[in-house]
GROMACS .gro file of N, CA and C in nm:
model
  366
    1UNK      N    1 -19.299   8.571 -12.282
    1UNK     CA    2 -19.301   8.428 -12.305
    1UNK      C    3 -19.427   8.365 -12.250
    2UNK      N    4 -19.488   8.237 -12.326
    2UNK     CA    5 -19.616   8.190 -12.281
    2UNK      C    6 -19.539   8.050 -12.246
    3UNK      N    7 -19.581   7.995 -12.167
    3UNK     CA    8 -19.499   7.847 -12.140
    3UNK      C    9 -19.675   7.779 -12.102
    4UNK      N   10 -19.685   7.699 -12.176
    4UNK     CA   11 -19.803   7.606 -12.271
    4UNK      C   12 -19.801   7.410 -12.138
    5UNK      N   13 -19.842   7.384 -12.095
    5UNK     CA   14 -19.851   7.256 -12.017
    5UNK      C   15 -19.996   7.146 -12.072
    6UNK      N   16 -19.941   7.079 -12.113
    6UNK     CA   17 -20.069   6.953 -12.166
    6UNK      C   18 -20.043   6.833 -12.041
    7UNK      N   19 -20.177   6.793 -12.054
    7UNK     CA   20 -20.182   6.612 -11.967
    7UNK      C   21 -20.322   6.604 -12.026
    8UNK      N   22 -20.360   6.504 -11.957
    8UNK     CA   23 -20.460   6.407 -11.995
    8UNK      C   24 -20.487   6.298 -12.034
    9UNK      N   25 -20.358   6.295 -12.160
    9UNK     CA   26 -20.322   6.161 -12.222
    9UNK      C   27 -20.321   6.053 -12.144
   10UNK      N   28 -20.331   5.909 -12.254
   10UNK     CA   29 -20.340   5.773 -12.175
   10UNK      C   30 -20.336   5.688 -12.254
   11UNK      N   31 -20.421   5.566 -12.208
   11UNK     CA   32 -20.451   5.436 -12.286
   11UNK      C   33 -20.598   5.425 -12.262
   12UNK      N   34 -20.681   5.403 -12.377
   12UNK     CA   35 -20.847   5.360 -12.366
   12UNK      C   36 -20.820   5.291 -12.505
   13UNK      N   37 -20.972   5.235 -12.481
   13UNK     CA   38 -20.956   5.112 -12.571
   13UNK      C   39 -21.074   5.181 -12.701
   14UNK      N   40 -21.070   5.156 -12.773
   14UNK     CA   41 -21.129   5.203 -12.879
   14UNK      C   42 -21.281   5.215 -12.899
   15UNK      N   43 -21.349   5.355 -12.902
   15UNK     CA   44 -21.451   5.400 -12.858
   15UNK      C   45 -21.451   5.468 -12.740
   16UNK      N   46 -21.360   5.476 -12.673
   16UNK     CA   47 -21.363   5.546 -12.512
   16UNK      C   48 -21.329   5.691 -12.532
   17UNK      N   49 -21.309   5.760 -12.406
   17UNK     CA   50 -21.281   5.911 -12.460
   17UNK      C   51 -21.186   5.962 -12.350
   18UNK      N   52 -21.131   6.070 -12.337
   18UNK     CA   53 -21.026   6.131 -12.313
   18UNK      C   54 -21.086   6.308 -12.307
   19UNK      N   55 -21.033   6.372 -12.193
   19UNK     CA   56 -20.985   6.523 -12.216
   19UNK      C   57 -20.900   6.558 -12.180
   20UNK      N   58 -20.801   6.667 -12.281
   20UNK     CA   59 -20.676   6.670 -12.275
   20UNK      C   60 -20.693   6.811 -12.257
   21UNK      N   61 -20.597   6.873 -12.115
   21UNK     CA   62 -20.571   7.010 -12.055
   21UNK      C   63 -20.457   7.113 -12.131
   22UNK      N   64 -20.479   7.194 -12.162
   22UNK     CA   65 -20.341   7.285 -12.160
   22UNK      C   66 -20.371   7.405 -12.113
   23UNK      N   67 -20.295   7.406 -12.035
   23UNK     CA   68 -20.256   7.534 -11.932
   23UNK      C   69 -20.148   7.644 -11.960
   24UNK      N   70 -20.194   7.745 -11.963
   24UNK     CA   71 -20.099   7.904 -12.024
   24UNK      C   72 -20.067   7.956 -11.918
   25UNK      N   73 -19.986   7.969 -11.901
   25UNK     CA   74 -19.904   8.048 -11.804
   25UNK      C   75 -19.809   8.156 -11.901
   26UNK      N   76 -19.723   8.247 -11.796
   26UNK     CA   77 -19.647   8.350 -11.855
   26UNK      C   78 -19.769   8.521 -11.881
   27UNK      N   79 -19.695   8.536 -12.033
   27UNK     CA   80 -19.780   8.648 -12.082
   27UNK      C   81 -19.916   8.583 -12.075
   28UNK      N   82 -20.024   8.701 -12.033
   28UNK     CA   83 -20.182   8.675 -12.117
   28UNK      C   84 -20.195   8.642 -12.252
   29UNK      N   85 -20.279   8.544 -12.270
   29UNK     CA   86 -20.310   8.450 -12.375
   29UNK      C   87 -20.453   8.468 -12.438
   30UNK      N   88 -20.476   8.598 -12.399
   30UNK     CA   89 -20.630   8.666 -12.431
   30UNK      C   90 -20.608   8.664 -12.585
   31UNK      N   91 -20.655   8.662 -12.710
   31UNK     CA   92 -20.636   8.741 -12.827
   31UNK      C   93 -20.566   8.630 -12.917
   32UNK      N   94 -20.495   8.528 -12.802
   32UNK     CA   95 -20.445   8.433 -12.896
   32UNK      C   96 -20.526   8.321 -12.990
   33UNK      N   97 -20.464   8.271 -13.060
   33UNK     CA   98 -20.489   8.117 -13.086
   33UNK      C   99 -20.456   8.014 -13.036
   34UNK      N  100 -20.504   7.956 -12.978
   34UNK     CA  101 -20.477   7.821 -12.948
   34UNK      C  102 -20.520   7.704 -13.064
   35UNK      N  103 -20.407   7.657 -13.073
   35UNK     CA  104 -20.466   7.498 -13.143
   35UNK      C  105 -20.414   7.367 -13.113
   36UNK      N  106 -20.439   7.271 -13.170
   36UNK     CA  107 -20.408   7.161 -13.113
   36UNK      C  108 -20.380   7.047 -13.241
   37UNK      N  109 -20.290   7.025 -13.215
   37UNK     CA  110 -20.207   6.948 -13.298
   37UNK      C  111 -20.181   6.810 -13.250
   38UNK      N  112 -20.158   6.701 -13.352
   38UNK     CA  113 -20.070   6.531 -13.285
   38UNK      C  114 -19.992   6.500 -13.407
   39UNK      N  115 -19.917   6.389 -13.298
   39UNK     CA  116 -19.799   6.348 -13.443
   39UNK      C  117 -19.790   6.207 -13.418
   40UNK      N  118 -19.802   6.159 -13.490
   40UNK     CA  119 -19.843   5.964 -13.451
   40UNK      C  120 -19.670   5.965 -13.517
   41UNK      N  121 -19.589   5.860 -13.491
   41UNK     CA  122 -19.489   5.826 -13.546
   41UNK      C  123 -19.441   5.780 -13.694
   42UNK      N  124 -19.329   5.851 -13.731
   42UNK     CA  125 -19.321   5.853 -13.878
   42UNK      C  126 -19.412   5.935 -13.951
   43UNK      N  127 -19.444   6.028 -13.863
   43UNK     CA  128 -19.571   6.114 -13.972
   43UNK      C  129 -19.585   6.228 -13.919
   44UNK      N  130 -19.592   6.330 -14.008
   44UNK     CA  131 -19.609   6.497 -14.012
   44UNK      C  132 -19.678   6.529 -13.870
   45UNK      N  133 -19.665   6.659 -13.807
   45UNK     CA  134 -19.726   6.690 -13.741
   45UNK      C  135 -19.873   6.716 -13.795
   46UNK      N  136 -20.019   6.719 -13.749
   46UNK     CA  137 -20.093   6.737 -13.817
   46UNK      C  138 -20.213   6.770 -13.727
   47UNK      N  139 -20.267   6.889 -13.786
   47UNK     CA  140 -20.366   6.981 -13.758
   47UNK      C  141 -20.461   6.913 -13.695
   48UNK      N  142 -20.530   6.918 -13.562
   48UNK     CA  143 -20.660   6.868 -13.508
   48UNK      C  144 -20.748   6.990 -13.461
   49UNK      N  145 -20.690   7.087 -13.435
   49UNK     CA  146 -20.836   7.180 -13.382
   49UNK      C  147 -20.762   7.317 -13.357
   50UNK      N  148 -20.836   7.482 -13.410
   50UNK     CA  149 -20.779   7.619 -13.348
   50UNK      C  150 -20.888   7.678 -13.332
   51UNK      N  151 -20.890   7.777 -13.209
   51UNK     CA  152 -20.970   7.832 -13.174
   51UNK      C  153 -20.944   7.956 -13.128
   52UNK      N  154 -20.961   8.096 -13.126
   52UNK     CA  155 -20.952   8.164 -13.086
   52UNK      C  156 -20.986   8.203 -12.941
   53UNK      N  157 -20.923   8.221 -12.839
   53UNK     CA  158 -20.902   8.198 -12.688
   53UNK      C  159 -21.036   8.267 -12.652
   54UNK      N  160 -21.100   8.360 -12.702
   54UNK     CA  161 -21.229   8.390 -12.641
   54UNK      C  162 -21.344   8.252 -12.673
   55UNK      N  163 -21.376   8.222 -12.827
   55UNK     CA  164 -21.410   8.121 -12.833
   55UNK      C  165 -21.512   8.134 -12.957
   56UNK      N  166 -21.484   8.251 -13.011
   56UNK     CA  167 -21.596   8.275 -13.079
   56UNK      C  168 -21.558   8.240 -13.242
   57UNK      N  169 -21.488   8.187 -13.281
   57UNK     CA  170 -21.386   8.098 -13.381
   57UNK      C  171 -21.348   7.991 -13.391
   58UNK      N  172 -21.379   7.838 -13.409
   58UNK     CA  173 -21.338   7.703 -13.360
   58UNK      C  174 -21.297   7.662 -13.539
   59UNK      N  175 -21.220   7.584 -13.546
   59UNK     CA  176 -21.208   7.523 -13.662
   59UNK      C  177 -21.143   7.414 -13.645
   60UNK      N  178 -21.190   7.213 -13.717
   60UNK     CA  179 -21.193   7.143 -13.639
   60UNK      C  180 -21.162   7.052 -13.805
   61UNK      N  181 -21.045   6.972 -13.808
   61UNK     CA  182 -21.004   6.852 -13.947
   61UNK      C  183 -21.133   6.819 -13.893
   62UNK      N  184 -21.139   6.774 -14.040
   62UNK     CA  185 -21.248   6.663 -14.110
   62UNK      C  186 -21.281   6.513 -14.009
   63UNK      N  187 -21.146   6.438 -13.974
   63UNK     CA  188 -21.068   6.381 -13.933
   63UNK      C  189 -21.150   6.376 -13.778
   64UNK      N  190 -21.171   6.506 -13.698
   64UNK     CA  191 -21.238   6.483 -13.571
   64UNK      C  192 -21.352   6.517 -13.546
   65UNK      N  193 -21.453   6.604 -13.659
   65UNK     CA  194 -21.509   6.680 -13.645
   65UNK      C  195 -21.646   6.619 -13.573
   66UNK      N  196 -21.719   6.679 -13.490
   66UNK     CA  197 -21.831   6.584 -13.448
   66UNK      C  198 -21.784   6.468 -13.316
   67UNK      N  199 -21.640   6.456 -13.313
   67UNK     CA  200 -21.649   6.368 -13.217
   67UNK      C  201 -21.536   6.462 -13.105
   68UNK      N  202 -21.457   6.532 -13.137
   68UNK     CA  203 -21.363   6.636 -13.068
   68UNK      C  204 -21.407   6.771 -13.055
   69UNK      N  205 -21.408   6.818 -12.902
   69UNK     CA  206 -21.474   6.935 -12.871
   69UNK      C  207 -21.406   7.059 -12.808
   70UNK      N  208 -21.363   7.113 -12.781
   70UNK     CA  209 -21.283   7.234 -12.746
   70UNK      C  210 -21.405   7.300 -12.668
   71UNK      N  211 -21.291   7.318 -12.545
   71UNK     CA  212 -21.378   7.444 -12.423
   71UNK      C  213 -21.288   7.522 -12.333
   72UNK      N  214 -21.282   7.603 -12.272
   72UNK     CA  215 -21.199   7.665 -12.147
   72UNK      C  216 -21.238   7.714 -12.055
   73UNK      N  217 -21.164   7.758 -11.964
   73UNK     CA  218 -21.156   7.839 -11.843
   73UNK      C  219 -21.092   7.901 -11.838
   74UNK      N  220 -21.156   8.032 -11.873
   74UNK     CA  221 -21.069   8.183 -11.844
   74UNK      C  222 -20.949   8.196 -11.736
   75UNK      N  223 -21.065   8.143 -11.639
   75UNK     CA  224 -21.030   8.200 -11.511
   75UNK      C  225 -20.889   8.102 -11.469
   76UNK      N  226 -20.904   8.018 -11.539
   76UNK     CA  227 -20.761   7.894 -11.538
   76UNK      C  228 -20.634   7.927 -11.676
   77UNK      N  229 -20.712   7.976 -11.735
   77UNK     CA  230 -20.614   7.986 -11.845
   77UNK      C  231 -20.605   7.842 -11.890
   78UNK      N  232 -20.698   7.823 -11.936
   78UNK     CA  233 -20.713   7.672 -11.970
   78UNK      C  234 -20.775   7.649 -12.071
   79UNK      N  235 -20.738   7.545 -12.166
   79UNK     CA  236 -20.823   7.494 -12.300
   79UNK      C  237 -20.836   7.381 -12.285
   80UNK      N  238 -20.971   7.315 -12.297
   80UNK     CA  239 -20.983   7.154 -12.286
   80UNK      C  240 -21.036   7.122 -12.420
   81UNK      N  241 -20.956   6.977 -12.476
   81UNK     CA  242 -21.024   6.934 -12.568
   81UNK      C  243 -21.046   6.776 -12.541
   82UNK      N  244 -21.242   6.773 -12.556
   82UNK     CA  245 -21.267   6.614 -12.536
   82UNK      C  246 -21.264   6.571 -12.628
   83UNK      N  247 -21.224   6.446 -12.620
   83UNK     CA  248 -21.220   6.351 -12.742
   83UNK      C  249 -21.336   6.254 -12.691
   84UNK      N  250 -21.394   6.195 -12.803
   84UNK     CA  251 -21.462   6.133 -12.809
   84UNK      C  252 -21.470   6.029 -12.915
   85UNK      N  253 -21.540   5.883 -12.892
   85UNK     CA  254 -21.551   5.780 -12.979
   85UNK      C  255 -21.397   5.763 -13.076
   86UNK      N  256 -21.295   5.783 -12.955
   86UNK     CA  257 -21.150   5.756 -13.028
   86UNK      C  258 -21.118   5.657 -13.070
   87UNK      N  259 -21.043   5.634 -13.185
   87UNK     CA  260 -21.011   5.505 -13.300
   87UNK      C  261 -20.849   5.507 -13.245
   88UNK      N  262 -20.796   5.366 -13.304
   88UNK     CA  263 -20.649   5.330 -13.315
   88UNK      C  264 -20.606   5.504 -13.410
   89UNK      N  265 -20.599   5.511 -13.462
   89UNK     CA  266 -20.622   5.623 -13.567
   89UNK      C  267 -20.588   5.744 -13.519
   90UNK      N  268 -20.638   5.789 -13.406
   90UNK     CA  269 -20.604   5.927 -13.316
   90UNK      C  270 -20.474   5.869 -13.260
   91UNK      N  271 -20.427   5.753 -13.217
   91UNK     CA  272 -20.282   5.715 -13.147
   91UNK      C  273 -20.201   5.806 -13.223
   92UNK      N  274 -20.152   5.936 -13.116
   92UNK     CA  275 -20.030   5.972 -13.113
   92UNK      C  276 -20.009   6.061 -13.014
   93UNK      N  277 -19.894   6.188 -13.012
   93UNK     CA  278 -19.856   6.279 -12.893
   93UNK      C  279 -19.939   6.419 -12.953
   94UNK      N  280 -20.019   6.485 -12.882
   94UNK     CA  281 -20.099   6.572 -12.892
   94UNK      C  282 -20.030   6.669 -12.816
   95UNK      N  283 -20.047   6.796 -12.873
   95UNK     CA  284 -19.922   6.924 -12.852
   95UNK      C  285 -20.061   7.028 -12.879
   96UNK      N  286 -20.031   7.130 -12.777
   96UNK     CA  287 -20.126   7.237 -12.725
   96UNK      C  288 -20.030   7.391 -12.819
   97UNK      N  289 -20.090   7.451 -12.902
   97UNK     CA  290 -19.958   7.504 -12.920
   97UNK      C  291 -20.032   7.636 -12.930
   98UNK      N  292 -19.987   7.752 -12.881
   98UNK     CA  293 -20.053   7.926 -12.914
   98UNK      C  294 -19.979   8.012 -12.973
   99UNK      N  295 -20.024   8.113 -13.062
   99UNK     CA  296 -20.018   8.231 -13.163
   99UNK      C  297 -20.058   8.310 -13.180
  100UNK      N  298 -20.046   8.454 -13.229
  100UNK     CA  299 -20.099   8.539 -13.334
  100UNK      C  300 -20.210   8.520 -13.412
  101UNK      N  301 -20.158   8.461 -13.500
  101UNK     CA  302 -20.207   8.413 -13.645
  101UNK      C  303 -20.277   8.308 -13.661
  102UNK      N  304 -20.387   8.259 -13.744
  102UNK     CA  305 -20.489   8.123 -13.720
  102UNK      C  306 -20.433   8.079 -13.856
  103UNK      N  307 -20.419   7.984 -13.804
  103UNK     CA  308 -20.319   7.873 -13.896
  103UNK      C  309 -20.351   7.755 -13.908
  104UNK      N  310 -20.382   7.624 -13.954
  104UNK     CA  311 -20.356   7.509 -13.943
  104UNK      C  312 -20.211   7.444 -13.980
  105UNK      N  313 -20.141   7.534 -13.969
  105UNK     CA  314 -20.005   7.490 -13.989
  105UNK      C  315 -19.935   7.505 -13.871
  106UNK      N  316 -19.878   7.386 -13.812
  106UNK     CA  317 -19.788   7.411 -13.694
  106UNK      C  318 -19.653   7.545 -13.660
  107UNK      N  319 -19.631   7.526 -13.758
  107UNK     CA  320 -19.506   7.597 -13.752
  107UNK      C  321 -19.534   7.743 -13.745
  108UNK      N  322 -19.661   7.787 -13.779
  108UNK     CA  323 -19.696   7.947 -13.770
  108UNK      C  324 -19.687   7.953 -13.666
  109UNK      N  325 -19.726   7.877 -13.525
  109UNK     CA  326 -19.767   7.933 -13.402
  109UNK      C  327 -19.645   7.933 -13.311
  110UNK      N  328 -19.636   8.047 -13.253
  110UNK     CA  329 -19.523   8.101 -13.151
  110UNK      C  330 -19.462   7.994 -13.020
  111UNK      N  331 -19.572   7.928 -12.995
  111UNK     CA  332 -19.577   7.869 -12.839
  111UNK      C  333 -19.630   7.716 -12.854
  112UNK      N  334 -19.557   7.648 -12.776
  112UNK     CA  335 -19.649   7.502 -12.768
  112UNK      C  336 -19.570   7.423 -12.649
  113UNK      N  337 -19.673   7.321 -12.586
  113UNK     CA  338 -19.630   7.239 -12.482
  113UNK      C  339 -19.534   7.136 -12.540
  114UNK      N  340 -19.528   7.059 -12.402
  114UNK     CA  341 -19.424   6.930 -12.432
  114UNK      C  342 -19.482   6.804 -12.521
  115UNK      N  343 -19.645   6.813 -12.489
  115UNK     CA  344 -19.673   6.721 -12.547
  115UNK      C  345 -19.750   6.579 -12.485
  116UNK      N  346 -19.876   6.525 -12.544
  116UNK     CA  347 -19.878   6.446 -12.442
  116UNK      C  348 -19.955   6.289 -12.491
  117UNK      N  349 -19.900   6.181 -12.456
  117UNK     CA  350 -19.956   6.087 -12.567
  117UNK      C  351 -20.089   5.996 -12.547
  118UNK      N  352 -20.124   5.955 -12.629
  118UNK     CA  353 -20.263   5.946 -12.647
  118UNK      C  354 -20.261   5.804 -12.705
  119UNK      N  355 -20.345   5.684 -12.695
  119UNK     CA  356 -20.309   5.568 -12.747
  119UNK      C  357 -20.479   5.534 -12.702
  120UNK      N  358 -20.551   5.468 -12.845
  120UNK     CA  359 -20.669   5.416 -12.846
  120UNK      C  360 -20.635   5.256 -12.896
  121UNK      N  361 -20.657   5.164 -12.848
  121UNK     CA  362 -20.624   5.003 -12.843
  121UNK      C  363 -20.762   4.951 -12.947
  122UNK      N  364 -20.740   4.869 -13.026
  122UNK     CA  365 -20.862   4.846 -13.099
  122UNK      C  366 -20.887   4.649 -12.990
   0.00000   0.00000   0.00000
């Protein structure tokens, strides 16, 4: 079992930025995918960023590309993703989730946190 922990989330006002943690614990998370997902209310879960845990694989929606960045720490078992120049638009709960398989589909991946929310104020 991998048990997945996000924070970071908050309130900034539109244009400000944010980095959001998820932390792997359990089994090693070497080999996996990590990606990162949000779900604003009334609406699909939906794809924001996967990367393959070494790092040598990033794939990033249209949606953030250029302004959302993905990085880690091995040695933490850690994935950070900064956000940057965030809109009303990114407002929702952002979910850290890991796998097998590189997917932009939520539901492929094995593992994911609680979740953590995110709110840009225009």
């Amino acid at each position: 079992q991998v048990q997945l922990v996000e924070s970071g989330g908050g309130l900034v006002q539109a244009g400000g930025s944010l980095r959001l943690s998820c932390s792997a614990s359990g089994r090693t998370v070497s080999g996996y995918v990590m990606g990162w997902f949000r779900q604003a209310p009334r609406k699909e879960r939906e794809f924001v960023e996967a990367s393959t845990w070494s790092g040598d694989s990033t794939d990033y929606a249209d949606s953030v590309k250029g302004r959302f960045t993905i990085s880690r720490d091995n040695a933490k078992n850690t994935v950070y993703l900064q956000m940057n120049s965030l809109n009303p638009e990114d407002t929702a709960v952002y979910y850290c989730e890991g796998g097998r398989a590189w997917s932009r589909w939520a539901r492929t991946y094995d593992y994911w946190g609680q979740g953590t929310q995110v709110t840009a104020s225009s």
